[in-house]
């Protein structure tokens, strides 16, 4: 069985920096954990069921107790025979509760049949509109439709996958990705913030923090992910792979600014922004392309001196001038 776990705290969203710690608690139960930032995870508990002698619902209850006791975070959990069913169950579950989808085909068909087609994972607004135009507005109708008709509407591969999912079939595996291979930091605004200048100021602060933490741990990252959380609690995440693995704050800041610009936000009410460094590797194993640029060499030497000052006098000993104002 598969669990889809969505973490949250009382009355507020989960800080993204807390996700690795929570994933570590899950990995104490089963190693087959796929992180879904900013606040979720897919968990394959088939081996853990045999080891602990409990069913998936029992393991979900154990997980909720552990996250509450260790981190003060609750979780909403969906249980299903595959990732799609688990995701759907988690969407229907009340906050802080567990909802399980029965495993027999008739129960799955009854559970999915009356749902709108847009509720299927992987069905976006455009696909949903195309299906509704042909009267296929529920999952049950899509499941009963001839495969050839679906393929004419949405294409051969998508039509086949769509019919399988409408019938409760999802062949997507849970791909483990170690929580320790990422590092995150988040900034929340005092109120929903519309000012792009304040957004960029937060990104500068985040990239500086992530860089300092990476260098302190002797790590570099291969890619950077930006998550923007809006006033309605929806989120947008963008990821970019950098030219070379780095922990250099200037490179992280430039990448963060590029990700922010790619979102094209206009008067967006932003509640929080988060940066996540992914693909962490030891710094001594990473290659650095020589640039023969005196300014770059000087910036890196200054950065090393600033790190030593922070280690001795505290994290606020040296900050960029624009953040000190």
Coordinates of C-alpha atoms in Angstrom, one line a residue:
X1 CA 0.0 0.0 0.0
X2 CA 1.0 3.6 -0.6
X3 CA 0.6 6.6 1.7
X4 CA 0.4 10.2 0.5
X5 CA 1.3 12.4 3.5
X6 CA 0.7 16.1 3.6
X7 CA 2.2 17.9 6.6
X8 CA 0.9 21.0 8.3
X9 CA 0.9 22.8 11.6
X10 CA -2.0 24.2 13.5
X11 CA -3.5 27.2 11.6
X12 CA -0.3 27.7 9.5
X13 CA 1.5 26.3 6.5
X14 CA 4.5 24.0 7.1
X15 CA 7.9 25.8 6.9
X16 CA 9.7 24.1 4.0
X17 CA 12.9 23.9 6.1
X18 CA 11.1 21.5 8.4
X19 CA 10.4 18.9 5.6
X20 CA 13.8 17.1 5.7
X21 CA 13.3 16.5 9.5
X22 CA 9.8 15.1 9.0
X23 CA 11.0 12.9 6.1
X24 CA 13.6 11.5 8.4
X25 CA 10.9 10.4 10.8
X26 CA 9.2 8.5 7.9
X27 CA 12.5 6.9 6.9
X28 CA 12.6 5.3 10.4
X29 CA 9.5 3.3 9.3
X30 CA 10.4 2.6 5.7
X31 CA 13.2 3.7 3.4
X32 CA 11.0 4.0 0.3
X33 CA 10.1 7.7 0.7
X34 CA 9.7 10.2 -2.1
X35 CA 9.8 13.8 -1.0
X36 CA 7.2 16.1 -2.6
X37 CA 8.2 19.6 -1.5
X38 CA 7.1 21.9 -0.1
X39 CA 5.0 19.8 2.4
X40 CA 4.3 16.3 1.1
X41 CA 5.7 12.8 0.6
X42 CA 4.8 9.5 -1.0
X43 CA 5.6 6.5 1.1
X44 CA 5.6 2.8 0.1
X45 CA 4.8 0.8 3.2
X46 CA 4.4 -2.7 1.8
X47 CA 7.6 -3.9 3.4
X48 CA 6.9 -2.0 6.6
X49 CA 3.5 -3.7 6.9
X50 CA 5.2 -7.1 7.2
X51 CA 8.0 -5.8 9.5
X52 CA 5.7 -4.0 12.0
X53 CA 2.8 -6.4 11.7
X54 CA 0.4 -3.5 11.0
X55 CA -1.7 -2.5 8.0
X56 CA -1.2 0.8 6.2
X57 CA -3.8 2.6 8.3
X58 CA -2.0 1.5 11.5
X59 CA 1.3 2.7 10.1
X60 CA -0.4 6.0 9.2
X61 CA -1.5 6.4 12.8
X62 CA 2.0 5.7 14.0
X63 CA 3.4 8.3 11.7
X64 CA 1.0 10.9 12.9
X65 CA 1.9 10.3 16.5
X66 CA 5.7 10.5 15.7
X67 CA 5.4 13.8 13.8
X68 CA 3.3 15.4 16.5
X69 CA 5.6 14.2 19.3
X70 CA 8.9 15.1 17.6
X71 CA 8.0 18.2 15.5
X72 CA 4.6 19.4 16.6
X73 CA 3.4 18.9 13.0
X74 CA 0.2 17.1 12.1
X75 CA -0.4 15.3 8.8
X76 CA -3.3 14.4 6.5
X77 CA -2.8 11.0 5.0
X78 CA -4.4 9.2 2.1
X79 CA -4.0 5.4 1.8
X80 CA -4.3 3.6 -1.5
X81 CA -3.0 0.7 -3.6
X82 CA -1.0 3.2 -5.8
X83 CA 0.2 6.8 -5.7
X84 CA -2.8 8.2 -7.6
X85 CA -5.4 6.6 -5.2
X86 CA -3.3 7.7 -2.2
X87 CA -3.2 11.3 -3.5
X88 CA -6.9 11.4 -4.2
X89 CA -7.7 10.0 -0.7
X90 CA -5.5 12.7 0.9
X91 CA -7.4 15.4 -1.0
X92 CA -10.7 14.1 0.4
X93 CA -9.5 13.5 3.9
X94 CA -10.3 16.1 6.6
X95 CA -7.2 17.9 8.0
X96 CA -5.3 15.8 10.4
X97 CA -7.2 12.6 9.5
X98 CA -6.5 9.4 7.5
X99 CA -8.7 8.2 4.6
X100 CA -8.1 4.8 3.0
X101 CA -9.4 3.7 -0.4
X102 CA -10.5 0.0 -0.4
X103 CA -8.4 -2.2 -2.6
X104 CA -11.0 -4.2 -4.6
X105 CA -11.8 -3.0 -8.1
X106 CA -15.6 -2.5 -7.4
X107 CA -14.9 -0.2 -4.4
X108 CA -12.3 1.8 -6.4
X109 CA -14.8 2.3 -9.2
X110 CA -17.5 3.4 -6.8
X111 CA -15.1 5.8 -5.1
X112 CA -13.8 7.4 -8.3
X113 CA -16.9 7.2 -10.5
X114 CA -18.7 10.4 -9.5
X115 CA -15.7 12.6 -9.1
X116 CA -15.1 15.4 -11.7
X117 CA -12.5 14.5 -14.3
X118 CA -10.4 17.4 -13.2
X119 CA -9.8 15.6 -9.8
X120 CA -7.7 12.9 -11.5
X121 CA -4.0 13.5 -10.9
X122 CA -2.3 14.7 -14.0
X123 CA -5.4 16.1 -15.6
X124 CA -4.9 19.8 -16.1
X125 CA -7.5 22.5 -16.9
X126 CA -7.0 22.2 -20.7
X127 CA -7.4 18.4 -20.8
X128 CA -10.5 18.7 -18.5
X129 CA -12.1 21.3 -20.8
X130 CA -11.4 19.1 -23.8
X131 CA -13.0 16.0 -22.1
X132 CA -16.0 18.0 -20.8
X133 CA -16.7 19.3 -24.3
X134 CA -17.4 15.7 -25.3
X135 CA -19.6 15.0 -22.2
X136 CA -16.8 13.2 -20.3
X137 CA -17.1 15.3 -17.2
X138 CA -16.8 12.6 -14.6
X139 CA -14.1 9.9 -13.9
X140 CA -16.7 7.2 -14.3
X141 CA -17.6 8.3 -17.8
X142 CA -13.9 8.5 -18.8
X143 CA -13.4 4.9 -17.4
X144 CA -16.4 3.6 -19.5
X145 CA -15.4 5.5 -22.7
X146 CA -13.8 3.6 -25.6
X147 CA -10.0 3.9 -25.6
X148 CA -10.0 5.0 -29.3
X149 CA -12.4 7.9 -28.5
X150 CA -10.1 9.1 -25.7
X151 CA -7.1 8.9 -27.8
X152 CA -8.7 11.0 -30.5
X153 CA -9.5 13.7 -28.0
X154 CA -6.2 13.8 -26.0
X155 CA -3.7 11.7 -28.0
X156 CA -2.6 8.1 -28.0
X157 CA -0.3 8.0 -24.9
X158 CA -2.3 10.4 -22.8
X159 CA -5.6 8.7 -23.6
X160 CA -4.3 5.3 -22.6
X161 CA -2.9 6.7 -19.3
X162 CA -6.1 8.7 -18.7
X163 CA -8.3 5.6 -19.0
X164 CA -6.1 3.5 -16.7
X165 CA -6.1 6.2 -14.0
X166 CA -9.9 6.6 -14.4
X167 CA -10.1 2.9 -13.6
X168 CA -7.8 3.2 -10.6
X169 CA -4.6 2.0 -12.2
X170 CA -1.4 3.9 -11.7
X171 CA 1.9 2.4 -12.7
X172 CA 4.0 5.2 -11.3
X173 CA 6.6 3.9 -8.8
X174 CA 7.6 5.6 -5.5
X175 CA 11.1 6.8 -6.2
X176 CA 13.1 7.3 -3.0
X177 CA 15.1 10.5 -2.8
X178 CA 17.0 11.0 0.4
X179 CA 16.0 14.0 2.5
X180 CA 19.6 14.7 3.4
X181 CA 20.4 15.6 -0.3
X182 CA 18.5 18.9 0.0
X183 CA 18.7 22.0 2.2
X184 CA 15.9 24.5 2.5
X185 CA 15.2 27.9 4.0
X186 CA 12.1 30.0 4.1
X187 CA 10.9 33.6 4.7
X188 CA 7.4 34.5 5.7
X189 CA 6.1 38.1 5.3
X190 CA 4.3 39.8 8.1
X191 CA 1.4 40.4 5.7
X192 CA 0.6 39.3 2.1
X193 CA 3.3 41.2 0.2
X194 CA 2.8 42.7 -3.2
X195 CA 6.1 44.6 -3.5
X196 CA 8.6 42.9 -5.9
X197 CA 11.5 44.8 -4.1
X198 CA 10.6 43.1 -0.9
X199 CA 10.3 39.8 -2.7
X200 CA 13.8 40.1 -4.1
X201 CA 15.1 41.3 -0.7
X202 CA 13.8 38.1 0.8
X203 CA 15.4 36.0 -1.9
X204 CA 18.8 37.7 -1.3
X205 CA 18.5 36.9 2.4
X206 CA 17.6 33.3 1.6
X207 CA 20.4 32.8 -0.9
X208 CA 22.9 34.2 1.6
X209 CA 21.6 31.8 4.4
X210 CA 21.6 28.8 2.1
X211 CA 25.2 29.6 0.9
X212 CA 26.5 30.0 4.5
X213 CA 24.9 26.7 5.5
X214 CA 26.2 24.8 2.5
X215 CA 29.7 26.1 3.1
X216 CA 29.5 25.4 6.8
X217 CA 28.6 21.8 6.0
X218 CA 31.3 21.5 3.3
X219 CA 28.6 20.9 0.6
X220 CA 27.7 22.2 -2.8
X221 CA 24.4 22.0 -4.7
X222 CA 23.6 21.1 -8.3
X223 CA 20.3 22.9 -8.5
X224 CA 18.1 25.4 -6.8
X225 CA 14.3 25.3 -6.3
X226 CA 12.2 28.4 -5.6
X227 CA 8.7 27.9 -3.9
X228 CA 6.4 30.9 -3.7
X229 CA 3.3 30.6 -1.4
X230 CA 0.4 32.9 -2.2
X231 CA -2.3 34.4 -0.1
X232 CA -4.8 31.6 -1.0
X233 CA -2.2 29.1 0.2
X234 CA -1.5 27.8 -3.3
X235 CA 2.1 27.4 -4.3
X236 CA 4.3 27.6 -7.4
X237 CA 7.7 25.8 -7.5
X238 CA 10.4 26.3 -10.2
X239 CA 13.7 24.4 -10.3
X240 CA 16.9 25.3 -12.2
X241 CA 20.1 23.4 -12.6
X242 CA 23.2 25.6 -12.3
X243 CA 26.2 25.6 -14.6
X244 CA 28.3 23.9 -12.0
X245 CA 27.8 22.6 -8.4
X246 CA 28.3 25.6 -6.1
X247 CA 27.9 27.0 -2.6
X248 CA 28.9 30.6 -3.7
X249 CA 26.3 33.0 -2.5
X250 CA 26.5 35.3 -5.6
X251 CA 25.7 32.3 -7.9
X252 CA 22.9 31.2 -5.7
X253 CA 21.4 34.8 -5.6
X254 CA 21.6 35.1 -9.4
X255 CA 19.9 31.8 -9.9
X256 CA 17.2 32.7 -7.3
X257 CA 16.6 36.0 -9.1
X258 CA 16.3 34.2 -12.4
X259 CA 13.8 31.8 -11.0
X260 CA 11.7 34.6 -9.6
X261 CA 11.8 36.5 -12.9
X262 CA 10.6 33.4 -14.8
X263 CA 7.4 33.3 -12.7
X264 CA 6.3 36.6 -14.2
X265 CA 4.5 37.7 -11.0
X266 CA 2.5 40.8 -11.4
X267 CA 0.8 42.2 -8.2
X268 CA 0.9 38.8 -6.7
X269 CA 0.0 38.6 -3.0
X270 CA 2.9 36.6 -1.7
X271 CA 2.8 35.1 1.8
X272 CA 6.2 33.3 1.8
X273 CA 9.1 32.4 -0.3
X274 CA 11.5 29.4 0.1
X275 CA 14.7 28.3 -1.5
X276 CA 15.8 24.7 -1.6
X277 CA 19.3 23.6 -2.6
X278 CA 19.1 20.1 -4.2
X279 CA 21.6 17.5 -5.3
X280 CA 24.0 18.1 -2.5
X281 CA 27.5 16.7 -2.8
X282 CA 30.7 17.1 -0.8
X283 CA 32.6 20.3 -1.9
X284 CA 35.9 18.5 -2.3
X285 CA 34.4 16.2 -4.9
X286 CA 33.0 19.1 -7.0
X287 CA 34.9 20.6 -9.9
X288 CA 35.2 24.4 -10.2
X289 CA 35.6 26.0 -13.6
X290 CA 38.5 28.5 -13.5
X291 CA 37.4 31.9 -14.8
X292 CA 40.6 34.0 -14.4
X293 CA 38.3 36.7 -13.2
X294 CA 39.9 38.8 -10.5
X295 CA 36.5 40.1 -9.3
X296 CA 35.2 36.5 -8.8
X297 CA 38.3 35.4 -7.0
X298 CA 38.1 38.5 -4.7
X299 CA 34.4 37.8 -4.0
X300 CA 35.2 34.3 -3.0
X301 CA 38.0 35.4 -0.7
X302 CA 35.8 38.0 1.0
X303 CA 33.1 35.3 1.3
X304 CA 35.5 33.0 3.2
X305 CA 36.6 35.8 5.5
X306 CA 32.9 36.7 6.2
X307 CA 32.2 33.0 7.0
X308 CA 35.0 33.0 9.6
X309 CA 33.5 36.2 11.1
X310 CA 30.1 34.6 11.3
X311 CA 31.4 31.5 12.9
X312 CA 33.1 33.6 15.6
X313 CA 30.7 36.4 16.2
X314 CA 27.3 35.0 15.1
X315 CA 25.3 34.8 11.8
X316 CA 24.5 38.6 11.9
X317 CA 28.1 39.7 12.1
X318 CA 28.4 40.1 8.3
X319 CA 25.3 40.8 6.0
X320 CA 24.9 42.3 2.6
X321 CA 24.6 46.1 2.7
X322 CA 21.1 46.1 1.2
X323 CA 19.9 43.8 4.0
X324 CA 21.5 45.9 6.7
X325 CA 19.5 49.0 5.8

